[in-house]
XYZ file of C-alpha atoms in Angstrom:
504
model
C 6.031 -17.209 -3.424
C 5.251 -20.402 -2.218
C 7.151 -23.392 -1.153
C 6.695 -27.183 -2.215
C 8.879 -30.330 -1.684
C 10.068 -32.615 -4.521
C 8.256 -35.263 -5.509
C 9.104 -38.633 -3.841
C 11.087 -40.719 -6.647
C 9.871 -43.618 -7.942
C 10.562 -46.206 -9.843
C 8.974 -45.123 -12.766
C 9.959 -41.445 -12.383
C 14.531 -41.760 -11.876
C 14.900 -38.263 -13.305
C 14.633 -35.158 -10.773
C 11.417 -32.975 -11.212
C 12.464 -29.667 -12.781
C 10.293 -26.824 -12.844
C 9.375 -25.064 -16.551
C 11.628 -22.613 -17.437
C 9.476 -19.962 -19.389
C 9.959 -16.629 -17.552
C 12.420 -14.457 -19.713
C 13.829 -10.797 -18.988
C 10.961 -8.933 -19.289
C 8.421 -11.407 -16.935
C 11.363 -11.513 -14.679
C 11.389 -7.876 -14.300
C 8.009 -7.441 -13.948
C 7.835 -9.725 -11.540
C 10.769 -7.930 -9.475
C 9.394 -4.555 -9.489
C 5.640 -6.018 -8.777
C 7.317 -7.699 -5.688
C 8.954 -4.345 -4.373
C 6.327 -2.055 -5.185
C 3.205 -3.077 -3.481
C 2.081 -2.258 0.393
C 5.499 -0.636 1.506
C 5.558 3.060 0.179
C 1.903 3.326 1.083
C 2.940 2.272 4.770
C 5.733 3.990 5.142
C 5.713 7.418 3.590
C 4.166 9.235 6.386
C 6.666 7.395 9.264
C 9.325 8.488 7.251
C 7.990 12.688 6.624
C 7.798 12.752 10.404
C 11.620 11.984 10.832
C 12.987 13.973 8.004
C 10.560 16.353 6.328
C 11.532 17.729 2.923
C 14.491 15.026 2.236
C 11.884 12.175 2.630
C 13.285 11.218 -0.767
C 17.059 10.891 0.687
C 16.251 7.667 2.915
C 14.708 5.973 -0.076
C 18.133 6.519 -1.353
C 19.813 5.337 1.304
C 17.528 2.092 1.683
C 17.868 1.483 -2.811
C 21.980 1.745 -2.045
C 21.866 -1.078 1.058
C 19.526 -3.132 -0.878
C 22.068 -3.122 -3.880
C 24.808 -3.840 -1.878
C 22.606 -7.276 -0.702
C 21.930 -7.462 -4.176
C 25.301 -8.174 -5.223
C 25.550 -10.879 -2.731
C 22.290 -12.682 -3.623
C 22.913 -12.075 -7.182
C 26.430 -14.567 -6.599
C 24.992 -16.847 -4.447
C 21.937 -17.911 -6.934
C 24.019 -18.042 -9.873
C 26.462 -20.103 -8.017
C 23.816 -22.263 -6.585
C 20.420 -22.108 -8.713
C 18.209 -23.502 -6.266
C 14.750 -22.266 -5.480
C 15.212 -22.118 -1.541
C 16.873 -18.733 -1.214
C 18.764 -17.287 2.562
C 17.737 -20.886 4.077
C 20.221 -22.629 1.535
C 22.836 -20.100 1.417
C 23.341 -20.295 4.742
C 23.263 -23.869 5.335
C 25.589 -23.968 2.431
C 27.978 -21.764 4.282
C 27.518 -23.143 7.883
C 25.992 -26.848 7.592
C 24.607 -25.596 11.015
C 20.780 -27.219 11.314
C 19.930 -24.515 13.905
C 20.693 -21.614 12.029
C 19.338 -22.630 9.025
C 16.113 -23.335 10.688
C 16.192 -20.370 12.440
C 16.521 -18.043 8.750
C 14.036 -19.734 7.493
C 11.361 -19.029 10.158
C 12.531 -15.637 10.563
C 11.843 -14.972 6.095
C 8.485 -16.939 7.498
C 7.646 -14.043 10.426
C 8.967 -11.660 8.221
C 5.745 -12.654 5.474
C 3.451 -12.665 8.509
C 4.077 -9.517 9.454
C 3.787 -7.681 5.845
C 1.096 -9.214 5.567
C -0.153 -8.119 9.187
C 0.892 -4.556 8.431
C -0.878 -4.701 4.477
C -4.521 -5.895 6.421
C -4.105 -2.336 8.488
C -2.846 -0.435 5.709
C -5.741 -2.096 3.521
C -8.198 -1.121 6.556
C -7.073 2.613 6.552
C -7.051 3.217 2.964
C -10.153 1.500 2.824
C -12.103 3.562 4.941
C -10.495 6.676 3.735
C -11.501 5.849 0.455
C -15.581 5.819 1.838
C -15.025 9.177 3.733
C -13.543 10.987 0.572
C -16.138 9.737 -1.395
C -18.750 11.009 1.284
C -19.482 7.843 3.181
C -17.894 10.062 6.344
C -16.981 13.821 6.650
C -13.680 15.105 6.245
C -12.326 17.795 9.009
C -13.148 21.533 8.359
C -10.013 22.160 6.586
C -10.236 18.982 3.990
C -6.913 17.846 4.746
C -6.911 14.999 7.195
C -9.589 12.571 6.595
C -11.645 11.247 9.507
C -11.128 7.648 9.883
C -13.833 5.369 11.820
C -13.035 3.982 14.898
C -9.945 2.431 15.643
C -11.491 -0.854 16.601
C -13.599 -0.977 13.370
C -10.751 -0.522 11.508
C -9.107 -3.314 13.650
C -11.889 -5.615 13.216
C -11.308 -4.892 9.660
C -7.905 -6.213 9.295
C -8.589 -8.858 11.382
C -11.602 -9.974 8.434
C -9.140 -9.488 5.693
C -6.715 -11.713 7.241
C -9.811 -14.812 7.593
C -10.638 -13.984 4.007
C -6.753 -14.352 2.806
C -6.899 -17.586 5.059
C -10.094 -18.716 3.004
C -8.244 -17.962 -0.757
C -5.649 -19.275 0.646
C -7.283 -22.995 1.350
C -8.787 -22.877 -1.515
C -5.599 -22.712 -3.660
C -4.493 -19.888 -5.955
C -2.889 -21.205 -9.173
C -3.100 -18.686 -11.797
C -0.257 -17.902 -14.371
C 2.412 -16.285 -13.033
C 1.633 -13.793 -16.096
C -1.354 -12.755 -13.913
C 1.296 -10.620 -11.724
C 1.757 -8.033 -15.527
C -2.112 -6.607 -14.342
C -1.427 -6.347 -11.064
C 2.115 -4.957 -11.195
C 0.542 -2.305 -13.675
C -2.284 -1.317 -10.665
C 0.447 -0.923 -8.752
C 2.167 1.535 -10.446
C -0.709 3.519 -11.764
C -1.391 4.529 -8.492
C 1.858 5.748 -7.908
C 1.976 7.279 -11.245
C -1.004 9.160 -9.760
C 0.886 10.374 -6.803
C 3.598 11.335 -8.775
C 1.211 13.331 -11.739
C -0.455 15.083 -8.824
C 2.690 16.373 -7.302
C 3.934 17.492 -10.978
C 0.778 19.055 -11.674
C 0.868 21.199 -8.121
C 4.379 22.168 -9.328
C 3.710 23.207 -12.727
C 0.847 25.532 -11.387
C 3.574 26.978 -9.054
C 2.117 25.835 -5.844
C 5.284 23.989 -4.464
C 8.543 25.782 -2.844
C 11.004 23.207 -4.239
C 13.641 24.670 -1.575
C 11.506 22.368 0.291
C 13.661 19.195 -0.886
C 16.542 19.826 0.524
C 15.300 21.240 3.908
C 16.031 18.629 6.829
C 12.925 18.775 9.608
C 14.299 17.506 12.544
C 10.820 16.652 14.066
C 11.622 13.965 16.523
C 14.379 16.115 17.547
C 16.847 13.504 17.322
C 19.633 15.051 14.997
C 20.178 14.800 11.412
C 22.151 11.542 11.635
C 20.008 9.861 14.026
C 16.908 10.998 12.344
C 17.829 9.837 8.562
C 19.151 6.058 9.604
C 15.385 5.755 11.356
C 13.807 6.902 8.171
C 15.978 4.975 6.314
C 15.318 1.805 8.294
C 12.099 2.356 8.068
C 12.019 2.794 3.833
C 13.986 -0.134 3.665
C 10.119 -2.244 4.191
C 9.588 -0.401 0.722
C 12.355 -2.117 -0.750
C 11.971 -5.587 0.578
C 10.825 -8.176 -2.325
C 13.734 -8.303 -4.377
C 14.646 -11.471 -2.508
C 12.163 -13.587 -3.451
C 13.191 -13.778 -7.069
C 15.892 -15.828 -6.107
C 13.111 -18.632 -5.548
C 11.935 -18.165 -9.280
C 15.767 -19.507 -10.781
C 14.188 -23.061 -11.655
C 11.737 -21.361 -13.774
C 14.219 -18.725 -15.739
C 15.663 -18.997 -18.762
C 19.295 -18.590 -18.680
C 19.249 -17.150 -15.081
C 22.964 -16.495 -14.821
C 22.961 -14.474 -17.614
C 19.893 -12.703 -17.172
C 19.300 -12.396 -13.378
C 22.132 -9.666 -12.298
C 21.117 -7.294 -14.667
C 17.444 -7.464 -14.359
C 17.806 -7.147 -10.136
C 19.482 -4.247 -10.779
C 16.714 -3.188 -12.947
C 14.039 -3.694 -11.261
C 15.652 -2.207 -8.009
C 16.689 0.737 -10.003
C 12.836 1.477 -11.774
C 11.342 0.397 -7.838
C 13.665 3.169 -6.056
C 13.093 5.419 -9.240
C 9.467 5.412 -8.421
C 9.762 6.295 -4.711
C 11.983 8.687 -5.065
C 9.413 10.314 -7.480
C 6.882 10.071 -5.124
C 8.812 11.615 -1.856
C 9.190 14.931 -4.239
C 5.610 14.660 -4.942
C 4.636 14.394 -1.329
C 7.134 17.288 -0.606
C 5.221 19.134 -3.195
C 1.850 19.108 -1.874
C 2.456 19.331 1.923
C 3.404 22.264 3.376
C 6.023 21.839 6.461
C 3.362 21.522 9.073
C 1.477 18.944 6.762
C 4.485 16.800 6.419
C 4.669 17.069 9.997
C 1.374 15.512 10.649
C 1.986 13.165 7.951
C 2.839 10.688 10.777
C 0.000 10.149 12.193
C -2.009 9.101 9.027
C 0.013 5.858 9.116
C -0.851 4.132 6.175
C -3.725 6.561 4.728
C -0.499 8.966 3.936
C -0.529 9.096 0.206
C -4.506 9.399 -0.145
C -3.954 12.440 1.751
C -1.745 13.426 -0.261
C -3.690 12.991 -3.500
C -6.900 14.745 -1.833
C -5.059 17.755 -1.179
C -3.289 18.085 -4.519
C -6.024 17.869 -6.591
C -9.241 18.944 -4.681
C -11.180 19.863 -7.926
C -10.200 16.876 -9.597
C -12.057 13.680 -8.736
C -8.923 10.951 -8.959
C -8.491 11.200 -5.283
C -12.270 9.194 -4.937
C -10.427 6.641 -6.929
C -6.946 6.455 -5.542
C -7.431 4.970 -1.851
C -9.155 1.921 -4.105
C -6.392 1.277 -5.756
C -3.749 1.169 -2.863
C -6.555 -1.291 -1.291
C -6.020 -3.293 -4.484
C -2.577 -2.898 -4.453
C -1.860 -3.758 -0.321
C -4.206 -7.019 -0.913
C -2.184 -8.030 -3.736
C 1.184 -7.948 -1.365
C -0.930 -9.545 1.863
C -2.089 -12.283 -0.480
C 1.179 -12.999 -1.332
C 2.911 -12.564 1.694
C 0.772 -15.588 2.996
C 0.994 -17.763 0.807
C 4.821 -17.777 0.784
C 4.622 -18.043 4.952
C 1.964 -20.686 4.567
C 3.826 -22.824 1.958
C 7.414 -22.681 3.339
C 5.904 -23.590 6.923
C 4.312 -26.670 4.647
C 7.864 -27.370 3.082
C 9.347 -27.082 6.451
C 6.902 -29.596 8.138
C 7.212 -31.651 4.958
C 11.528 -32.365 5.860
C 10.164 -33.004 9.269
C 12.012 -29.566 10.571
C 9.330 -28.480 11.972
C 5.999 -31.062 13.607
C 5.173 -33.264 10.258
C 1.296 -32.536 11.283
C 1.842 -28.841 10.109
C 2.388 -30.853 6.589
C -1.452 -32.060 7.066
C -3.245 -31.380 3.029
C -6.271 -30.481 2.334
C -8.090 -33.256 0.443
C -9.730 -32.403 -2.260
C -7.956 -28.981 -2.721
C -4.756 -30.341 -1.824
C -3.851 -27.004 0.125
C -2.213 -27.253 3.394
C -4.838 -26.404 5.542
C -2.922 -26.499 9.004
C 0.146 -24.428 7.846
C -2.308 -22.112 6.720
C -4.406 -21.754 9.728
C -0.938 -21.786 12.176
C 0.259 -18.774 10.273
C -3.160 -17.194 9.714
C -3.605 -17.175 13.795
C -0.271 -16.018 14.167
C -0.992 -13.012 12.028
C -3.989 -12.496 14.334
C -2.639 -12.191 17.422
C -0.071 -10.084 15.784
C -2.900 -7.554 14.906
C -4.574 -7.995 18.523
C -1.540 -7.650 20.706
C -0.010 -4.579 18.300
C -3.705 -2.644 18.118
C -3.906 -3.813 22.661
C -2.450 -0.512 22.767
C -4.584 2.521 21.681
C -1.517 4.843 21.448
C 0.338 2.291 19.219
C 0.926 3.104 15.442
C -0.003 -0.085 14.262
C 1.404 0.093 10.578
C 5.052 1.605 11.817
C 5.453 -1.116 14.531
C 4.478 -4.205 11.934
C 6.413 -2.788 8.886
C 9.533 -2.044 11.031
C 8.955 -5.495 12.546
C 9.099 -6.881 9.415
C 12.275 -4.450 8.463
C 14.148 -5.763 11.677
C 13.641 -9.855 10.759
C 14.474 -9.206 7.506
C 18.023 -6.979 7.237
C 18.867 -9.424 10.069
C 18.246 -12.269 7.335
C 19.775 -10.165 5.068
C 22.999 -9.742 7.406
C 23.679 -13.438 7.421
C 23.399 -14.080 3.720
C 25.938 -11.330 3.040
C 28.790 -13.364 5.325
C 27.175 -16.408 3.964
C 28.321 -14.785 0.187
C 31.929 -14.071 2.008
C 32.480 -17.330 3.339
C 31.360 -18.862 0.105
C 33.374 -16.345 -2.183
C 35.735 -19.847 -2.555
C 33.667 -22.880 -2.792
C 32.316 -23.688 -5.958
C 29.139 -25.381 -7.088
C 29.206 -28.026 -9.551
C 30.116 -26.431 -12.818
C 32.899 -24.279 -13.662
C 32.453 -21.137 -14.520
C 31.867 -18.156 -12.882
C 29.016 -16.222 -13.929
C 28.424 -13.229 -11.411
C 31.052 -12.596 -8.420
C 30.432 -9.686 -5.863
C 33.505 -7.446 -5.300
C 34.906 -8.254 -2.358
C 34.420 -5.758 0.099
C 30.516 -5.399 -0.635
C 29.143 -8.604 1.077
C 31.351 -7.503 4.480
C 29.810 -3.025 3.721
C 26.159 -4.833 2.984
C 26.556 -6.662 6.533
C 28.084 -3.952 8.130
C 25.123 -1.756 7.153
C 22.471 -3.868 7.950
C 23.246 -4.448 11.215
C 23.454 -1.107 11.610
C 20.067 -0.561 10.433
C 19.044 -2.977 12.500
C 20.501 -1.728 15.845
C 18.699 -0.096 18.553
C 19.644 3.094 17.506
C 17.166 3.922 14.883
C 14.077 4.885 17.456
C 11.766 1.574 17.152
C 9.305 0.857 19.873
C 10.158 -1.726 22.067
C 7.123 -3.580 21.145
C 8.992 -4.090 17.645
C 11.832 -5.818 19.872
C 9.178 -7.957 21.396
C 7.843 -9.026 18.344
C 10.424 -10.191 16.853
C 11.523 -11.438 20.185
C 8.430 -13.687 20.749
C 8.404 -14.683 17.105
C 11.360 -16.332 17.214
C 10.890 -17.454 20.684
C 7.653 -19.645 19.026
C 10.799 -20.672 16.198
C 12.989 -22.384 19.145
C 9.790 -23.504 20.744
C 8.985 -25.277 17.629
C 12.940 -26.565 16.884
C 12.330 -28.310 20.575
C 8.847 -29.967 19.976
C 10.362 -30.954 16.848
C 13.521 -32.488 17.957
C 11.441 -34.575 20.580
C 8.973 -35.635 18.259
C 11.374 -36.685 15.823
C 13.620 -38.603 18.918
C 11.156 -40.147 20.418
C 7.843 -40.401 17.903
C 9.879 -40.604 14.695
C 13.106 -42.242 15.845
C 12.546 -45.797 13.238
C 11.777 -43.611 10.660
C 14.227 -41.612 8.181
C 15.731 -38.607 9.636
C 14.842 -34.966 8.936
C 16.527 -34.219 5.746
C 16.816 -30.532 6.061
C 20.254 -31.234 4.854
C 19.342 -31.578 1.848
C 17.974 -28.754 1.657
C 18.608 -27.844 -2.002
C 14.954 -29.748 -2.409
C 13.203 -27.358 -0.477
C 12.055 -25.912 -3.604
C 9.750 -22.579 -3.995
C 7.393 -23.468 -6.348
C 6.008 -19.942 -8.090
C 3.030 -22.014 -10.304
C 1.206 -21.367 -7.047
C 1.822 -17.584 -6.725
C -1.420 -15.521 -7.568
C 0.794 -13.298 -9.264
């Protein structure tokens, strides 16, 4: 997703600029469900069998029922006000406070950097496993862990994919949004292929399915302890079904059709995983799932190697993911890249981050702040050779975003009476689930839930860069900028996402 302002009015242009509305039910869907799946499951799957073992599929659960919850309060707040900019208007609808808003809106910004951080390593890994099960490197004696290259290679790999994303990036992406049907399909083929080789080791009688419900304490932190971490950390599989919210100006009939087709496409998304935490469970014996952990993001090639050793699909498999994670990093920066530009464009944040690209007409310096933000993120998480790279940047990204996700549920609750301009009503959350879906992201979001403290630090300096900005910006603005209009981040119902731009 990707975020552009609306066009200065003219004379000879009086009516508003209104996106096309030619996405229907199914291109909605597809687009929901290609937005969930994507880099998460392959990041997270092995975090998650080192917490709970053979009820890896129960936080999936867990993470499908708090994401519904925030569902319900999304769902009212875009039918209720069908504007393409998503938390950042919902809250400033609710609280008119500048801060805040600005603040929600850079965290949904660090929240894109670091999925897209956590995709390059995940990318890297799968990458490289890929080469070593097709022979480029060895595998161990026993064929079930594959030997990785060095850590820094892999580093310097992620660190190349994130230049390269920065190069498509300035040179603009503008394909049809139909583009996101092939890759949504890639997507889940190769889950489809997790899922067929857990089945298959199954039918040939090689699985205990008393497995599934047998709770592995490994981190010895007690059952209740143990699932809310796992669950916290699926929850970075579930993230996505936000950004739809920014496709209502190009939906036909979104009140009627959005609510049902969320719940769809969160319902065929958590089907999936769940499908694929049995398969995993399948093919890994208890001390297997155990060392799951460490494969970070290379889990689910592993698994695929050692369900089907005489059948070649696992040389294939790790290619796909790579496909798939690029697809998500791609998009994750764009989105960061192009809200930054919208930002910079109301004069919220330094109007030289709005700088274009001539020519391409890309903005060139949004791009290349976020693009060395997302470096440094990579540096200063791989700094530390005993750090698992792909947990601490996907349950970075987890932390920004249920806190997000915690203010737009009171936003929904203060907002339950207030009206937009028509009439009618078309969705309305019960109401105790915006005040549960708060409630429960916080909690996920508490300390509680075994993150490293560089996660805390992360986020920390993140949005210690976000107040750093809100201050150069404010003095710019007061002293630089003080004859011309003010920011007009109140009005921010015309901080429009504009999908044309999304490679999907």
């Amino acid at each position: 997703m990707t975020v552009s302002t609306s066009p200065e009015k003219t004379p000879a242009a009086e009516e508003p600029h209104e996106l096309k509305r030619v996405m229907g039910p199914w291109l909605l869907l597809l687009f929901i469900v290609g937005d969930i799946l994507g880099a998460g499951v392959y990041a997270v799957t092995g975090q998650m069998a080192g917490y709970v073992g053979g009820v890896l599929w129960l936080p999936f659960l867990l993470a499908f029922v708090v994401a519904v919850l925030t569902a319900f309060s999304y769902l009212e707040l875009v039918t209720k006000y069908p504007a393409a900019a998503g938390a950042a208007l919902y809250t400033h609808k609710a609280f008119g406070i500048h801060f805040l808003t600005f603040m929600v809106a850079f965290a949904v910004v660090c929240s894109g950097i670091t999925s897209a951080s956590t995709s390059a390593n995940t990318l890297a890994q799968n990458f490289f496993a890929g080469l070593a099960l097709n022979d480029v490197w060895s595998t161990t004696a026993d064929g079930a862990t594959v030997t990785s290259v060095d850590t820094g290679v892999v580093t310097l790999v992620a660190l190349g994919f994130m230049l390269l994303l920065a190069l498509i990036n300035l040179r603009g992406v503008g394909e049809s949004v139909k583009f996101n049907i092939v890759l949504t399909m890639v997507e889940m083929v190769a889950l489809c292929i997790v899922i067929g080789v857990g089945f298959a080791v199954v039918a040939r009688g090689d699985a205990n399915m008393e497995d599934l419900v047998s709770f592995d304490d490994y981190q010895d932190m007690g059952w209740v302890f143990a699932v809310t971490a796992a669950t916290s950390i699926a929850f970075f599989a579930m993230v996505g079904f936000e950004d739809s919210v920014n496709m209502v100006e190009e939906t036909k009939e979104p009140e009627r059709i959005f609510p049902r087709t969320m719940f769809l496409g969160l319902g065929i998304a958590a089907l999936l995983y769940m499908l694929v935490a049995v398969s995993v469970v399948s093919v890994l014996n208890e001390q297997q799932l155990q060392d799951i952990y460490e494969s970070e993001g290379r889990a689910l090639v592993e698994v695929v190697h050692i369900g089907s050793p005489d059948f070649p699909i696992d040389k294939v498999f790790p290619f796909l993911a790579v496909f798939a994670v690029a697809n998500t990093a791609l998009i994750n920066m764009l989105m960061a890249s192009r809200l930054v530009y919208g930002m910079a464009k109301q004069r919220v944040l330094p109007r030289q981050l709005s700088a274009v690209l001539p020519g391409r007409r890309t903005p060139w310096l949004a791009i290349l702040f976020t693009t060395v933000l997302s470096l440094l993120l990579i540096w200063y998480v791989t700094s530390d050779p005993d750090s698992n790279v792909v947990a601490n940047l996907s349950s970075t990204t987890a932390f920004l975003l249920l806190c997000v996700f915690a203010v737009v549920n009171v936003a929904c609750l203060v907002l339950k009476r207030k009206r937009a301009d028509h009439d009618k009503t078309f969705f309305t959350a019960p109401m105790v689930v915006p005040p549960v879906a708060a409630i429960l992201c916080l909690y996920l979001a508490g300390p509680w839930v075994d993150r490293d403290s560089i996660v805390y630090e992360i986020a920390g300096g993140l949005m210690v860069i976000g107040v750093g900005l809100w201050v150069v910006t404010w003095l710019i603005n007061r002293v630089a900028n003080k004859d011309e209009e003010p920011p007009r981040f109140v009005d921010i119902d015309h901080m429009d996402i504009d999908p044309t731009d999304d490679p999907r």
